[in-house]
Short mmCIF file of C-alpha atoms in Angstrom, two decimals:
data_model
loop_
_atom_site.label_atom_id
_atom_site.label_comp_id
_atom_site.label_asym_id
_atom_site.label_seq_id
_atom_site.Cartn_x
_atom_site.Cartn_y
_atom_site.Cartn_z
CA MET R 1 132.77 63.62 285.06
CA ILE R 2 134.33 60.15 284.16
CA ARG R 3 134.75 59.96 280.42
CA THR R 4 134.49 56.77 278.39
CA ALA R 5 137.50 55.33 276.51
CA LYS R 6 138.04 56.83 273.00
CA ARG R 7 137.65 53.45 271.60
CA LEU R 8 133.93 53.67 272.17
CA ASP R 9 133.89 56.51 269.72
CA THR R 10 134.73 54.12 266.88
CA ILE R 11 131.68 51.86 267.44
CA GLN R 12 127.90 52.04 267.94
CA GLU R 13 125.44 49.89 269.76
CA TYR R 14 124.84 46.73 267.85
CA TYR R 15 121.85 47.28 265.49
CA PHE R 16 119.72 44.33 266.83
CA SER R 17 120.29 45.55 270.33
CA LYS R 18 118.74 48.88 269.41
CA LYS R 19 116.14 47.63 267.01
CA LEU R 20 114.77 44.86 269.23
CA ARG R 21 114.19 47.37 272.02
CA GLU R 22 111.87 49.12 269.62
CA VAL R 23 110.22 45.84 268.61
CA ARG R 24 109.75 44.92 272.25
CA GLY R 25 108.23 48.32 272.90
CA LEU R 26 105.80 47.74 269.96
CA MET R 27 104.87 44.28 271.44
CA ALA R 28 104.35 45.92 274.90
CA GLN R 29 101.72 48.17 273.18
CA GLY R 30 99.98 45.04 272.09
CA LYS R 31 101.15 44.95 268.57
CA PRO R 32 101.28 41.19 267.11
CA ILE R 33 104.85 41.50 266.02
CA ILE R 34 106.46 38.50 264.07
CA ASN R 35 110.16 38.60 264.30
CA MET R 36 111.98 37.34 261.29
CA GLY R 37 115.08 39.26 261.93
CA ILE R 38 117.33 37.30 264.22
CA GLY R 39 119.20 33.98 263.48
CA SER R 40 118.70 32.56 266.96
CA PRO R 41 117.56 29.02 266.60
CA ASP R 42 114.13 28.39 268.14
CA LEU R 43 114.54 24.62 268.12
CA ALA R 44 116.05 22.60 271.07
CA PRO R 45 119.25 20.64 271.13
CA SER R 46 119.08 16.82 270.90
CA GLN R 47 117.96 14.73 273.83
CA GLU R 48 121.49 13.30 273.91
CA VAL R 49 123.00 16.76 274.43
CA LEU R 50 120.41 17.69 277.13
CA LYS R 51 121.00 14.31 278.94
CA ALA R 52 124.80 14.87 278.79
CA ILE R 53 124.75 18.29 280.46
CA GLN R 54 122.20 17.14 283.10
CA ALA R 55 124.40 14.17 284.05
CA ALA R 56 127.55 16.21 284.02
CA VAL R 57 126.44 18.72 286.68
CA LEU R 58 126.33 15.85 289.30
CA GLU R 59 130.00 14.73 288.59
CA ASN R 60 132.76 15.51 290.97
CA GLY R 61 134.69 18.65 290.10
CA ALA R 62 131.98 19.82 287.55
CA HIS R 63 131.71 23.24 289.24
CA GLN R 64 135.34 24.03 289.55
CA TYR R 65 137.39 26.15 287.17
CA GLN R 66 138.20 24.31 283.92
CA SER R 67 141.19 24.32 281.55
CA TYR R 68 141.62 27.40 279.35
CA GLN R 69 142.04 24.83 276.51
CA GLY R 70 138.94 22.92 277.19
CA LEU R 71 138.53 19.23 278.15
CA PRO R 72 140.75 16.84 276.18
CA GLN R 73 137.67 14.90 275.26
CA LEU R 74 136.09 18.09 273.70
CA ARG R 75 139.13 18.78 271.64
CA ASP R 76 139.18 15.11 270.56
CA ALA R 77 135.52 15.43 269.51
CA ILE R 78 136.23 18.53 267.50
CA ALA R 79 139.11 16.92 265.76
CA ASN R 80 137.01 13.84 264.95
CA PHE R 81 134.11 16.04 263.74
CA TYR R 82 136.46 17.98 261.38
CA LYS R 83 137.95 14.78 260.05
CA ASN R 84 134.68 13.08 259.48
CA LYS R 85 132.84 16.05 258.01
CA PHE R 86 135.51 18.09 256.34
CA ASN R 87 138.35 15.64 255.92
CA VAL R 88 140.68 18.00 257.92
CA THR R 89 143.23 16.59 260.18
CA ALA R 90 143.91 18.73 263.20
CA ASP R 91 146.08 17.81 266.32
CA PRO R 92 143.60 18.20 269.22
CA ASN R 93 146.49 19.09 271.59
CA THR R 94 148.02 21.90 269.61
CA GLU R 95 145.73 22.91 266.64
CA ILE R 96 142.32 23.29 268.24
CA LEU R 97 141.07 25.81 270.80
CA PRO R 98 137.50 25.66 272.22
CA LEU R 99 135.89 29.13 272.64
CA MET R 100 132.90 30.62 274.41
CA GLY R 101 131.26 31.12 271.08
CA SER R 102 132.93 32.14 267.73
CA LYS R 103 132.10 35.77 268.26
CA GLU R 104 134.61 35.66 271.18
CA GLY R 105 137.15 34.31 268.81
CA ILE R 106 136.78 37.32 266.55
CA MET R 107 137.96 39.48 269.39
CA HIS R 108 140.75 37.06 270.60
CA ILE R 109 142.25 36.69 267.13
CA SER R 110 142.10 40.42 266.68
CA LEU R 111 143.88 41.02 269.89
CA ALA R 112 146.53 38.40 269.12
CA PHE R 113 147.45 39.52 265.66
CA LEU R 114 146.53 43.20 265.13
CA ASN R 115 148.55 46.12 266.14
CA GLU R 116 147.17 49.74 266.22
CA GLY R 117 147.07 50.91 262.62
CA ASP R 118 147.21 47.54 260.95
CA GLU R 119 144.53 47.13 258.29
CA VAL R 120 141.96 44.50 258.10
CA LEU R 121 140.17 43.27 254.97
CA ILE R 122 136.44 42.95 255.71
CA PRO R 123 133.68 41.76 253.36
CA ASN R 124 130.98 44.19 252.40
CA PRO R 125 128.33 42.92 252.90
CA GLY R 126 129.55 40.90 255.99
CA TYR R 127 129.13 40.28 259.64
CA PRO R 128 129.14 43.75 261.43
CA THR R 129 131.34 42.42 264.26
CA TYR R 130 134.41 42.16 262.12
CA THR R 131 134.30 46.02 261.68
CA SER R 132 133.41 46.69 265.41
CA VAL R 133 136.17 44.57 266.69
CA THR R 134 138.75 45.94 264.29
CA ASN R 135 137.93 49.45 265.53
CA LEU R 136 138.00 48.42 269.19
CA VAL R 137 141.50 47.05 268.90
CA GLY R 138 142.77 50.25 267.09
CA ALA R 139 143.13 48.65 263.65
CA VAL R 140 141.76 50.03 260.40
CA PRO R 141 138.80 48.42 258.46
CA LYS R 142 139.49 48.07 254.79
CA TYR R 143 136.43 46.73 252.93
CA TYR R 144 136.36 44.53 249.86
CA ASP R 145 133.28 44.38 247.75
CA LEU R 146 131.08 41.31 247.34
CA THR R 147 128.36 41.55 244.65
CA ALA R 148 125.72 39.28 243.25
CA ASP R 149 127.33 39.60 239.73
CA ASN R 150 130.49 37.94 241.11
CA GLY R 151 128.66 35.35 243.15
CA TRP R 152 129.29 37.17 246.36
CA PHE R 153 133.00 36.24 246.15
CA PRO R 154 135.95 38.81 246.17
CA ASP R 155 137.51 40.02 242.90
CA LEU R 156 141.06 38.94 243.91
CA GLU R 157 142.67 40.47 240.85
CA ALA R 158 141.09 43.87 241.63
CA LEU R 159 142.03 43.53 245.29
CA ALA R 160 145.68 42.59 244.52
CA LYS R 161 146.06 45.94 242.64
CA GLN R 162 145.43 47.88 245.84
CA ASP R 163 148.04 48.71 248.39
CA LEU R 164 147.95 45.75 250.86
CA SER R 165 151.19 46.36 252.57
CA ARG R 166 149.55 47.16 255.80
CA VAL R 167 146.94 44.46 255.70
CA LYS R 168 147.44 41.92 258.45
CA VAL R 169 144.07 39.92 258.61
CA MET R 170 141.37 39.13 256.16
CA TRP R 171 137.98 38.00 257.26
CA LEU R 172 136.19 35.47 255.09
CA SER R 173 132.80 33.78 255.67
CA TYR R 174 131.74 30.83 253.53
CA PRO R 175 128.98 29.77 253.61
CA HIS R 176 128.56 33.55 253.50
CA MET R 177 126.42 35.42 256.02
CA PRO R 178 124.11 37.19 255.11
CA THR R 179 123.81 36.05 251.41
CA GLY R 180 124.14 32.29 251.76
CA ALA R 181 126.58 32.00 249.05
CA THR R 182 129.13 29.25 249.12
CA ALA R 183 132.74 28.91 247.81
CA THR R 184 134.04 26.11 245.66
CA LYS R 185 137.28 24.28 246.26
CA GLU R 186 138.88 26.24 243.35
CA GLN R 187 137.91 29.56 244.95
CA PHE R 188 139.30 28.46 248.28
CA ILE R 189 142.60 27.57 246.63
CA LYS R 190 142.68 31.05 245.15
CA MET R 191 142.00 32.59 248.49
CA VAL R 192 144.81 30.62 250.16
CA ALA R 193 147.18 31.63 247.33
CA PHE R 194 146.21 35.20 247.74
CA ALA R 195 146.86 35.23 251.52
CA GLN R 196 150.25 33.54 250.90
CA GLU R 197 151.27 36.03 248.23
CA HIS R 198 150.49 38.98 250.43
CA ASP R 199 151.43 37.62 253.88
CA ILE R 200 147.85 37.98 255.26
CA LEU R 201 146.31 35.89 257.98
CA LEU R 202 143.10 34.58 256.37
CA VAL R 203 140.23 33.75 258.88
CA ASN R 204 137.21 31.75 257.53
CA ASP R 205 134.16 32.13 259.81
CA ASN R 206 132.27 29.01 259.15
CA PRO R 207 129.20 28.50 261.47
CA TYR R 208 126.55 27.83 258.76
CA SER R 209 128.10 24.74 256.84
CA PHE R 210 125.44 22.20 257.92
CA VAL R 211 122.27 24.26 257.50
CA LEU R 212 120.49 23.41 254.17
CA ASN R 213 123.94 22.79 252.63
CA ASP R 214 124.57 19.46 250.83
CA GLU R 215 128.36 20.06 250.50
CA PRO R 216 129.84 21.34 253.83
CA ALA R 217 133.45 22.51 253.22
CA SER R 218 136.37 23.79 255.20
CA ILE R 219 139.24 26.01 253.95
CA LEU R 220 141.58 23.96 256.17
CA SER R 221 141.08 20.95 253.97
CA LEU R 222 143.43 22.45 251.37
CA PRO R 223 147.11 21.54 251.53
CA ASN R 224 149.29 23.98 253.57
CA ALA R 225 146.14 26.12 254.39
CA LYS R 226 147.12 26.14 258.06
CA LYS R 227 150.28 28.18 257.16
CA VAL R 228 148.11 31.20 256.58
CA CYS R 229 144.51 30.33 257.58
CA LEU R 230 142.41 30.05 260.84
CA GLU R 231 138.82 28.78 260.82
CA LEU R 232 136.14 29.55 263.42
CA ASN R 233 133.27 27.34 263.94
CA SER R 234 130.34 27.13 266.25
CA LEU R 235 127.58 24.84 267.74
CA SER R 236 125.03 27.61 267.75
CA LYS R 237 123.43 27.02 264.51
CA THR R 238 124.35 23.44 263.72
CA PHE R 239 123.08 22.08 266.98
CA ASN R 240 120.62 24.67 268.24
CA MET R 241 123.04 25.74 271.04
CA ALA R 242 123.26 29.47 270.63
CA GLY R 243 122.71 30.40 274.20
CA TRP R 244 125.36 27.82 275.36
CA ARG R 245 128.15 29.88 273.74
CA VAL R 246 130.30 27.12 272.39
CA GLY R 247 132.62 27.60 269.49
CA PHE R 248 136.23 26.85 268.49
CA VAL R 249 139.18 27.87 266.24
CA LEU R 250 141.44 25.56 264.32
CA GLY R 251 144.80 26.41 262.76
CA SER R 252 148.56 25.91 263.21
CA GLU R 253 150.07 25.37 266.54
CA GLU R 254 151.79 28.84 266.37
CA HIS R 255 148.60 30.64 265.67
CA ILE R 256 146.57 28.70 268.26
CA ASN R 257 149.11 29.48 270.95
CA ALA R 258 148.93 33.15 270.07
CA ILE R 259 145.26 33.18 270.55
CA LEU R 260 145.52 31.14 273.84
CA LYS R 261 147.72 33.78 275.26
CA VAL R 262 144.78 36.19 274.87
CA LYS R 263 142.11 33.89 275.91
CA SER R 264 143.70 32.65 279.06
CA ASN R 265 143.93 36.24 280.30
CA MET R 266 140.13 36.83 279.60
CA ASP R 267 138.30 33.77 280.95
CA SER R 268 138.75 30.97 283.42
CA GLY R 269 137.54 28.10 281.19
CA MET R 270 134.24 26.92 279.98
CA PHE R 271 131.74 25.31 282.27
CA TYR R 272 132.19 21.53 282.51
CA GLY R 273 128.55 20.58 281.91
CA ILE R 274 128.42 22.67 278.66
CA GLN R 275 131.58 21.07 277.42
CA LYS R 276 130.15 17.54 278.08
CA GLY R 277 126.95 18.62 276.15
CA ALA R 278 129.15 19.94 273.37
CA ILE R 279 130.90 16.58 273.02
CA ALA R 280 127.54 14.81 272.72
CA ALA R 281 126.49 17.27 269.98
CA LEU R 282 129.69 16.74 268.01
CA ASN R 283 129.10 13.05 268.14
CA SER R 284 125.57 13.33 266.66
CA SER R 285 124.59 10.89 263.98
CA ASP R 286 123.65 11.88 260.42
CA ASP R 287 119.87 11.68 261.39
CA TRP R 288 120.34 14.82 263.52
CA PHE R 289 121.43 16.91 260.42
CA LYS R 290 118.79 15.30 258.14
CA GLU R 291 115.84 16.13 260.58
CA LEU R 292 117.04 19.57 261.30
CA ASN R 293 117.22 20.51 257.61
CA GLU R 294 113.81 18.94 256.98
CA VAL R 295 112.46 21.49 259.41
CA TYR R 296 114.47 24.36 257.81
CA GLY R 297 113.65 23.23 254.30
CA LYS R 298 109.88 23.44 255.00
CA ARG R 299 110.22 26.86 256.55
CA ARG R 300 112.33 28.13 253.71
CA GLU R 301 109.80 27.15 251.22
CA LEU R 302 107.17 29.21 253.08
CA ILE R 303 109.53 32.08 253.39
CA TYR R 304 110.01 32.03 249.55
CA LYS R 305 106.18 32.49 249.29
CA LEU R 306 106.39 35.50 251.54
CA VAL R 307 109.24 36.99 249.53
CA ASP R 308 107.20 36.45 246.38
CA LYS R 309 104.40 38.35 248.02
CA LEU R 310 106.65 41.29 248.51
CA GLY R 311 107.76 41.21 244.94
CA CYS R 312 111.41 40.39 245.78
CA SER R 313 113.82 37.99 244.12
CA TYR R 314 116.20 35.46 245.65
CA ASP R 315 118.74 32.69 244.82
CA ARG R 316 117.44 29.15 245.50
CA ASN R 317 121.04 27.84 245.58
CA ALA R 318 121.81 29.81 248.66
CA VAL R 319 122.42 28.01 251.81
CA GLY R 320 122.24 28.64 255.63
CA MET R 321 119.34 29.78 257.91
CA PHE R 322 118.52 32.92 256.18
CA VAL R 323 116.90 34.09 252.97
CA TRP R 324 118.61 36.94 251.30
CA ALA R 325 116.18 38.81 248.99
CA LYS R 326 116.63 41.63 246.47
CA LEU R 327 113.94 44.43 246.73
CA PRO R 328 111.95 45.19 243.51
CA ALA R 329 113.28 47.73 241.10
CA GLY R 330 112.51 51.24 242.05
CA SER R 331 111.89 50.38 245.72
CA VAL R 332 112.62 52.70 248.68
CA SER R 333 115.77 51.95 250.70
CA SER R 334 116.20 48.68 252.63
CA GLU R 335 115.61 50.47 256.03
CA GLU R 336 112.45 52.29 254.83
CA PHE R 337 111.15 49.11 253.31
CA ILE R 338 111.43 47.12 256.50
CA ASP R 339 110.17 49.97 258.66
CA ASP R 340 107.10 50.30 256.54
CA ILE R 341 106.33 46.56 256.87
CA LEU R 342 107.19 46.64 260.65
CA TYR R 343 104.65 49.50 261.27
CA LYS R 344 101.86 48.38 258.88
CA LYS R 345 102.11 44.73 258.93
CA ASP R 346 103.75 44.02 262.37
CA LEU R 347 106.62 42.10 260.83
CA PHE R 348 110.22 42.63 261.70
CA ILE R 349 112.78 41.84 258.84
CA THR R 350 116.44 42.70 258.82
CA PRO R 351 117.59 45.43 256.24
CA GLY R 352 120.64 44.39 254.23
CA THR R 353 122.41 47.68 255.11
CA ILE R 354 123.47 46.52 258.53
CA PHE R 355 125.84 44.28 256.76
CA GLY R 356 127.44 47.05 254.73
CA SER R 357 126.79 49.44 251.82
CA ASN R 358 126.59 46.63 249.45
CA GLY R 359 123.48 45.39 251.37
CA GLU R 360 121.47 48.30 250.20
CA GLY R 361 118.60 47.04 248.12
CA TYR R 362 118.35 43.75 250.01
CA ILE R 363 116.51 42.45 253.03
CA ARG R 364 117.17 39.23 255.12
CA PHE R 365 114.67 36.73 256.58
CA SER R 366 115.46 34.30 259.34
CA LEU R 367 114.26 30.68 259.20
CA CYS R 368 114.29 30.64 263.09
CA ILE R 369 110.56 30.89 263.18
CA THR R 370 107.81 28.36 263.14
CA GLU R 371 105.82 27.45 259.96
CA HIS R 372 102.66 28.68 261.73
CA LYS R 373 104.17 32.17 262.26
CA ILE R 374 105.39 32.29 258.59
CA GLU R 375 101.90 31.31 257.37
CA GLU R 376 100.40 34.08 259.51
CA ALA R 377 102.87 36.58 258.01
CA ILE R 378 101.89 35.53 254.56
CA LYS R 379 98.19 36.08 255.30
CA ARG R 380 99.01 39.75 256.25
CA PHE R 381 99.84 40.40 252.75
CA GLU R 382 96.70 38.79 251.13
#
C-alpha cells in the first residue's frame, strides 16, 4: 500500500469542493438549486479583452513557453495600473511578478519565506487557503481575532502582548474577505509599524478593491511599506477573469526575487494570449468599473431584501462582491441554518464558519448571480 505524505493529514478537502458535489447531486435529482455561495463572476470580460486574446493566438511564438516573469508589456501594465489607481510606484523589472492567480502566490510566498515550525498570523475569519498552505509547508497557524466590534480589524495592542518571536509572515486582506470591511490609511500605517517592530513579513491580499468600493487602497502606497510588505492582486474579480488565472505580487526586489526562485521551478510561464488579454484589462477605462459596479449594486440591493426576509443584519458600508450577514439572535449554528435553507428552499448560502470560528453566527451571500435568480430566491420566502 502506497501511503500519502504526512502533510495531507494537516488539511482537508476544500469546503466548496465537497459542498458543491452535494449541491450538484441535489440538482441531478431535479432540485431547482440557486447557488449564492461562490464568488465566481458570472459576467464576461470586456470585448477589448476578448479581442486581445483572440488576436494573440495567431501571433508568431504565441504557443511557445513564455518568460517566468511574464511579458515586459504585462509588467508595465501592472505598474501603470498601480500608479494610476493606488499611487504606488513599482519598478516593472524588479518589483512586480505576474502569477497564475493570486492563490498560487499564497503558496509561492509561503514556500519562499517559511521554514518548518515558523508561525504565521492568520485572520479569523479569513480566507481558508492561508491556513491550508501554512500547514502544507510545515509552518504553524497562529490566528488573530477579527470582530465586528473592532470593525473587523486586528487589535494590535493585544497582539503585541503575545509571543511573536517565531512569527515570520502575517496575512492581511483589505478589503476583507468575507466581511467586506475596509482599512483606513491610519490603520494601514499601524499595520506597517507593527510589522516593522516585530520583523514580520506583512502580505496584503487585495483582489476586491474595485468592487462596490469608492476608495480603492493599497498598503504599498505608504512610505517604506515595501521593506516589510508584499501585496497580492488578481484580475479574477475586477475584470471577470477568474478562470483565466491571472494575478500578480508587488514588493521589494529582494522579496520578489525570493518568490521568483520558487515560481520558476513550478511553472513554465503564463500563456501568451492570456497575458495579452490581461494587458487589455489593465488598460480599461473608468467606464468599465462604473458599469460593473452598476450591475453589482443592483444585485446587492436585492440581496439586502433577501437578507431582511431571513431576519439577518448587515453593514451597508461593506464593500466587495459578497454580503456578510449576521444571523438573528437565538438562531441555530451557521451550518445548520444554511443546510435548512438548502434542503427546504433549494438555496445554497455559505456558512461563516468555513472562514474560522469567528464566522459562527454569520452567513455569506455572493453577488455573482443574476437579478432574476435573486428575485426568485426572495419569492421562495414569501
